[in-house]
mmCIF file of C-alpha atoms in Angstrom:
data_model
loop_
_atom_site.group_PDB
_atom_site.id
_atom_site.type_symbol
_atom_site.label_atom_id
_atom_site.label_comp_id
_atom_site.label_asym_id
_atom_site.label_seq_id
_atom_site.Cartn_x
_atom_site.Cartn_y
_atom_site.Cartn_z
ATOM 1 C CA UNK A 10 -21.184 1.268 2.775
ATOM 2 C CA UNK A 11 -24.450 1.437 0.856
ATOM 3 C CA UNK A 12 -24.351 3.879 -2.041
ATOM 4 C CA UNK A 13 -26.366 6.992 -1.346
ATOM 5 C CA UNK A 14 -27.350 9.996 -3.396
ATOM 6 C CA UNK A 15 -28.296 13.621 -2.949
ATOM 7 C CA UNK A 16 -28.423 15.171 0.506
ATOM 8 C CA UNK A 17 -27.900 11.848 2.264
ATOM 9 C CA UNK A 18 -24.506 11.456 0.594
ATOM 10 C CA UNK A 19 -23.504 15.000 1.550
ATOM 11 C CA UNK A 20 -24.447 14.515 5.197
ATOM 12 C CA UNK A 21 -22.760 11.116 5.244
ATOM 13 C CA UNK A 22 -19.482 12.528 3.895
ATOM 14 C CA UNK A 23 -19.604 15.451 6.325
ATOM 15 C CA UNK A 24 -20.257 13.049 9.193
ATOM 16 C CA UNK A 25 -17.308 10.862 8.179
ATOM 17 C CA UNK A 26 -15.049 13.894 7.818
ATOM 18 C CA UNK A 27 -15.861 15.300 11.241
ATOM 19 C CA UNK A 28 -15.652 11.851 12.836
ATOM 20 C CA UNK A 29 -12.107 11.499 11.455
ATOM 21 C CA UNK A 30 -11.174 14.852 12.997
ATOM 22 C CA UNK A 31 -12.759 13.921 16.324
ATOM 23 C CA UNK A 32 -11.037 10.524 16.247
ATOM 24 C CA UNK A 33 -7.639 12.229 15.884
ATOM 25 C CA UNK A 34 -8.410 14.581 18.768
ATOM 26 C CA UNK A 35 -9.606 11.896 21.191
ATOM 27 C CA UNK A 36 -10.546 8.221 21.134
ATOM 28 C CA UNK A 37 -12.115 8.223 24.607
ATOM 29 C CA UNK A 38 -15.352 10.117 23.923
ATOM 30 C CA UNK A 39 -18.544 8.175 24.521
ATOM 31 C CA UNK A 40 -20.549 8.134 21.245
ATOM 32 C CA UNK A 41 -23.758 8.461 23.257
ATOM 33 C CA UNK A 42 -22.521 11.840 24.501
ATOM 34 C CA UNK A 43 -22.160 12.930 20.864
ATOM 35 C CA UNK A 44 -25.720 11.756 20.187
ATOM 36 C CA UNK A 45 -27.061 13.792 23.110
ATOM 37 C CA UNK A 46 -25.048 16.823 21.949
ATOM 38 C CA UNK A 47 -26.779 16.600 18.562
ATOM 39 C CA UNK A 48 -30.148 16.601 20.300
ATOM 40 C CA UNK A 49 -29.025 19.586 22.403
ATOM 41 C CA UNK A 50 -28.090 21.561 19.263
ATOM 42 C CA UNK A 51 -31.459 20.726 17.722
ATOM 43 C CA UNK A 52 -33.267 21.824 20.899
ATOM 44 C CA UNK A 53 -31.402 25.152 21.074
ATOM 45 C CA UNK A 54 -32.146 25.888 17.412
ATOM 46 C CA UNK A 55 -35.867 25.381 17.898
ATOM 47 C CA UNK A 56 -35.921 27.088 21.312
ATOM 48 C CA UNK A 57 -34.501 30.372 20.035
ATOM 49 C CA UNK A 58 -36.997 30.346 17.156
ATOM 50 C CA UNK A 59 -39.975 29.504 19.359
ATOM 51 C CA UNK A 60 -39.099 32.132 21.974
ATOM 52 C CA UNK A 61 -38.928 34.867 19.328
ATOM 53 C CA UNK A 62 -42.164 33.631 17.760
ATOM 54 C CA UNK A 63 -44.023 33.739 21.087
ATOM 55 C CA UNK A 64 -42.492 36.818 22.710
ATOM 56 C CA UNK A 65 -40.953 38.839 19.912
ATOM 57 C CA UNK A 66 -40.748 38.911 16.141
ATOM 58 C CA UNK A 67 -39.048 36.213 14.077
ATOM 59 C CA UNK A 68 -36.468 37.664 11.694
ATOM 60 C CA UNK A 69 -34.134 36.267 9.050
ATOM 61 C CA UNK A 70 -31.381 35.565 11.601
ATOM 62 C CA UNK A 71 -33.717 33.347 13.646
ATOM 63 C CA UNK A 72 -34.638 31.394 10.517
ATOM 64 C CA UNK A 73 -30.995 30.986 9.506
ATOM 65 C CA UNK A 74 -30.066 29.801 13.025
ATOM 66 C CA UNK A 75 -32.926 27.297 12.903
ATOM 67 C CA UNK A 76 -31.850 25.876 9.536
ATOM 68 C CA UNK A 77 -28.150 25.811 10.498
ATOM 69 C CA UNK A 78 -28.906 24.117 13.830
ATOM 70 C CA UNK A 79 -31.091 21.529 12.126
ATOM 71 C CA UNK A 80 -28.336 20.773 9.604
ATOM 72 C CA UNK A 81 -25.702 20.465 12.334
ATOM 73 C CA UNK A 82 -27.960 18.001 14.161
ATOM 74 C CA UNK A 83 -28.279 15.938 10.960
ATOM 75 C CA UNK A 84 -24.498 15.868 10.500
ATOM 76 C CA UNK A 85 -24.005 14.804 14.121
ATOM 77 C CA UNK A 86 -26.547 12.043 13.529
ATOM 78 C CA UNK A 87 -24.074 10.524 11.049
ATOM 79 C CA UNK A 88 -20.993 11.535 13.020
ATOM 80 C CA UNK A 89 -21.830 9.606 16.202
ATOM 81 C CA UNK A 90 -22.278 6.309 14.360
ATOM 82 C CA UNK A 91 -19.060 6.694 12.370
ATOM 83 C CA UNK A 92 -17.117 7.597 15.500
ATOM 84 C CA UNK A 93 -18.595 4.629 17.401
ATOM 85 C CA UNK A 94 -17.452 2.246 14.660
ATOM 86 C CA UNK A 95 -13.972 3.759 14.535
ATOM 87 C CA UNK A 96 -13.494 3.413 18.298
ATOM 88 C CA UNK A 97 -15.254 0.028 18.529
ATOM 89 C CA UNK A 98 -17.824 1.512 20.906
ATOM 90 C CA UNK A 99 -20.853 0.608 18.848
ATOM 91 C CA UNK A 100 -23.568 -0.680 21.195
ATOM 92 C CA UNK A 101 -27.239 -1.607 21.302
ATOM 93 C CA UNK A 102 -27.849 1.163 23.812
ATOM 94 C CA UNK A 103 -26.334 3.653 21.366
ATOM 95 C CA UNK A 104 -28.567 2.474 18.522
ATOM 96 C CA UNK A 105 -31.567 2.531 20.823
ATOM 97 C CA UNK A 106 -30.863 6.051 22.112
ATOM 98 C CA UNK A 107 -30.204 7.319 18.592
ATOM 99 C CA UNK A 108 -33.516 5.955 17.359
ATOM 100 C CA UNK A 109 -35.496 7.444 20.234
ATOM 101 C CA UNK A 110 -33.953 10.905 19.856
ATOM 102 C CA UNK A 111 -34.466 10.783 16.076
ATOM 103 C CA UNK A 112 -38.146 10.140 16.599
ATOM 104 C CA UNK A 113 -38.454 12.944 19.176
ATOM 105 C CA UNK A 114 -36.623 15.413 16.904
ATOM 106 C CA UNK A 115 -38.768 14.735 13.859
ATOM 107 C CA UNK A 116 -42.070 14.613 15.757
ATOM 108 C CA UNK A 117 -41.196 17.830 17.589
ATOM 109 C CA UNK A 118 -40.326 19.484 14.287
ATOM 110 C CA UNK A 119 -43.732 18.662 12.833
ATOM 111 C CA UNK A 120 -45.530 19.920 15.924
ATOM 112 C CA UNK A 121 -43.525 23.167 16.139
ATOM 113 C CA UNK A 122 -43.912 23.787 12.416
ATOM 114 C CA UNK A 123 -47.641 23.507 12.879
ATOM 115 C CA UNK A 124 -47.667 25.892 15.843
ATOM 116 C CA UNK A 125 -45.500 28.502 14.111
ATOM 117 C CA UNK A 126 -47.163 28.380 10.688
ATOM 118 C CA UNK A 127 -49.946 30.924 10.354
ATOM 119 C CA UNK A 128 -51.359 29.952 6.960
ATOM 120 C CA UNK A 129 -53.952 27.175 6.874
ATOM 121 C CA UNK A 130 -52.529 25.975 3.560
ATOM 122 C CA UNK A 131 -49.158 25.449 5.217
ATOM 123 C CA UNK A 132 -50.738 23.603 8.114
ATOM 124 C CA UNK A 133 -52.432 21.220 5.677
ATOM 125 C CA UNK A 134 -49.146 20.142 4.106
ATOM 126 C CA UNK A 135 -47.472 19.766 7.486
ATOM 127 C CA UNK A 136 -50.241 17.453 8.658
ATOM 128 C CA UNK A 137 -50.131 15.375 5.486
ATOM 129 C CA UNK A 138 -46.363 14.913 5.814
ATOM 130 C CA UNK A 139 -46.652 14.136 9.543
ATOM 131 C CA UNK A 140 -49.190 11.389 8.813
ATOM 132 C CA UNK A 141 -46.828 9.912 6.204
ATOM 133 C CA UNK A 142 -44.011 9.987 8.757
ATOM 134 C CA UNK A 143 -46.230 8.353 11.392
ATOM 135 C CA UNK A 144 -46.994 5.510 8.973
ATOM 136 C CA UNK A 145 -43.264 5.069 8.262
ATOM 137 C CA UNK A 146 -42.237 4.971 11.901
ATOM 138 C CA UNK A 147 -45.163 2.776 12.995
ATOM 139 C CA UNK A 148 -44.375 0.202 10.312
ATOM 140 C CA UNK A 149 -40.762 0.112 11.503
ATOM 141 C CA UNK A 150 -41.851 -0.130 15.121
ATOM 142 C CA UNK A 151 -44.076 -3.144 14.489
ATOM 143 C CA UNK A 152 -41.382 -4.970 12.507
ATOM 144 C CA UNK A 153 -38.194 -4.288 14.492
ATOM 145 C CA UNK A 154 -35.840 -7.188 15.150
ATOM 146 C CA UNK A 155 -33.804 -8.294 18.171
ATOM 147 C CA UNK A 156 -36.018 -6.180 20.452
ATOM 148 C CA UNK A 157 -34.172 -3.120 19.193
ATOM 149 C CA UNK A 158 -36.012 -0.175 17.722
ATOM 150 C CA UNK A 159 -35.071 0.763 14.167
ATOM 151 C CA UNK A 160 -33.683 4.214 13.576
ATOM 152 C CA UNK A 161 -36.215 6.802 12.515
ATOM 153 C CA UNK A 162 -36.631 6.670 8.741
ATOM 154 C CA UNK A 163 -34.417 9.043 6.777
ATOM 155 C CA UNK A 164 -37.464 9.951 4.685
ATOM 156 C CA UNK A 165 -38.846 11.805 7.672
ATOM 157 C CA UNK A 166 -35.603 13.662 8.343
ATOM 158 C CA UNK A 167 -35.204 15.051 4.881
ATOM 159 C CA UNK A 168 -38.898 15.738 4.521
ATOM 160 C CA UNK A 169 -38.634 17.790 7.720
ATOM 161 C CA UNK A 170 -35.554 19.580 6.376
ATOM 162 C CA UNK A 171 -37.338 20.568 3.178
ATOM 163 C CA UNK A 172 -40.321 21.757 5.216
ATOM 164 C CA UNK A 173 -38.040 23.963 7.288
ATOM 165 C CA UNK A 174 -36.862 25.723 4.150
ATOM 166 C CA UNK A 175 -40.265 26.050 2.536
ATOM 167 C CA UNK A 176 -42.566 26.893 5.432
ATOM 168 C CA UNK A 177 -40.146 29.157 7.301
ATOM 169 C CA UNK A 178 -40.228 31.535 4.330
ATOM 170 C CA UNK A 179 -42.859 30.602 1.747
ATOM 171 C CA UNK A 180 -45.927 30.487 3.993
ATOM 172 C CA UNK A 181 -45.626 34.241 4.608
ATOM 173 C CA UNK A 182 -46.389 34.931 0.958
ATOM 174 C CA UNK A 183 -49.467 32.742 0.576
ATOM 175 C CA UNK A 184 -52.447 35.085 0.309
ATOM 176 C CA UNK A 185 -55.060 32.351 0.200
ATOM 177 C CA UNK A 186 -55.969 29.646 2.688
ATOM 178 C CA UNK A 187 -57.666 26.283 2.691
ATOM 179 C CA UNK A 188 -59.776 25.877 5.795
ATOM 180 C CA UNK A 189 -59.220 22.459 7.226
ATOM 181 C CA UNK A 190 -62.295 20.322 7.755
ATOM 182 C CA UNK A 191 -63.123 17.326 9.964
ATOM 183 C CA UNK A 192 -60.212 15.121 10.978
ATOM 184 C CA UNK A 193 -57.491 17.736 11.597
ATOM 185 C CA UNK A 194 -57.291 17.532 15.357
ATOM 186 C CA UNK A 195 -57.989 13.807 15.337
ATOM 187 C CA UNK A 196 -54.840 13.315 13.253
ATOM 188 C CA UNK A 197 -52.821 15.500 15.633
ATOM 189 C CA UNK A 198 -54.059 13.592 18.683
ATOM 190 C CA UNK A 199 -53.332 10.260 16.963
ATOM 191 C CA UNK A 200 -49.777 11.270 16.100
ATOM 192 C CA UNK A 201 -49.049 12.563 19.603
ATOM 193 C CA UNK A 202 -50.558 9.420 21.160
ATOM 194 C CA UNK A 203 -48.560 7.052 18.956
ATOM 195 C CA UNK A 204 -45.407 9.075 19.495
ATOM 196 C CA UNK A 205 -45.850 9.141 23.273
ATOM 197 C CA UNK A 206 -46.416 5.368 23.524
ATOM 198 C CA UNK A 207 -43.555 4.692 21.107
ATOM 199 C CA UNK A 208 -41.107 6.908 23.026
ATOM 200 C CA UNK A 209 -42.153 5.712 26.503
ATOM 201 C CA UNK A 210 -41.850 2.001 25.666
ATOM 202 C CA UNK A 211 -38.429 2.447 24.133
ATOM 203 C CA UNK A 212 -37.107 4.539 27.011
ATOM 204 C CA UNK A 213 -38.209 1.728 29.346
ATOM 205 C CA UNK A 214 -36.308 -0.780 27.184
ATOM 206 C CA UNK A 215 -33.278 1.503 27.190
ATOM 207 C CA UNK A 216 -33.201 1.698 30.989
ATOM 208 C CA UNK A 217 -33.675 -2.074 31.338
ATOM 209 C CA UNK A 218 -30.839 -2.654 28.903
ATOM 210 C CA UNK A 219 -28.578 -0.322 30.885
ATOM 211 C CA UNK A 220 -29.387 -2.156 34.149
ATOM 212 C CA UNK A 221 -28.546 -5.533 32.582
ATOM 213 C CA UNK A 222 -25.176 -4.208 31.414
ATOM 214 C CA UNK A 223 -24.420 -2.729 34.856
ATOM 215 C CA UNK A 224 -25.168 -6.063 36.549
ATOM 216 C CA UNK A 225 -22.968 -7.960 34.107
ATOM 217 C CA UNK A 226 -20.071 -5.621 34.853
#
């Protein structure tokens, strides 16, 4: 295993630990189900936050649930791969699905952070980081091997995690704003367009791959 440092090491160790527990409980679980469960946890965390933001008032509990849910999703992102290797169920479909859901989670996080951040200064930093992430993922997309999409870069995940901490709390105490000039919405449209094409093409590949496997069986 490649040596890691900081948060990546912590999440990796937690993922290994929980995968060992899950392996002892059952060896028949499909790793792809675990991957989807991680996406479900992520979706619930953001849904409860967004509902309160739109129809109520966001409080500390909503922010804690959002951060906890995001962290659980990150741990599961390591857990599913470790469990797949332990049970010899590692597959191209699993890698493909994991990469697609990673991209959706990170892109959705940037978009929702933008929508729920009221300060223009906060929006500026979110857009800058989203452009950096788009460059990372596009470079991986154009250089993937074996017709298999690379997993979303970890830089984007941990950048999103740090943004969750900072902008869920800090932006409320910024009493100044920087009004964004030309190019703001163009960047948003570009990111959404690239993300939509990226996700659609890879879902098509995923379904084709599944059909080929079904025919071979």
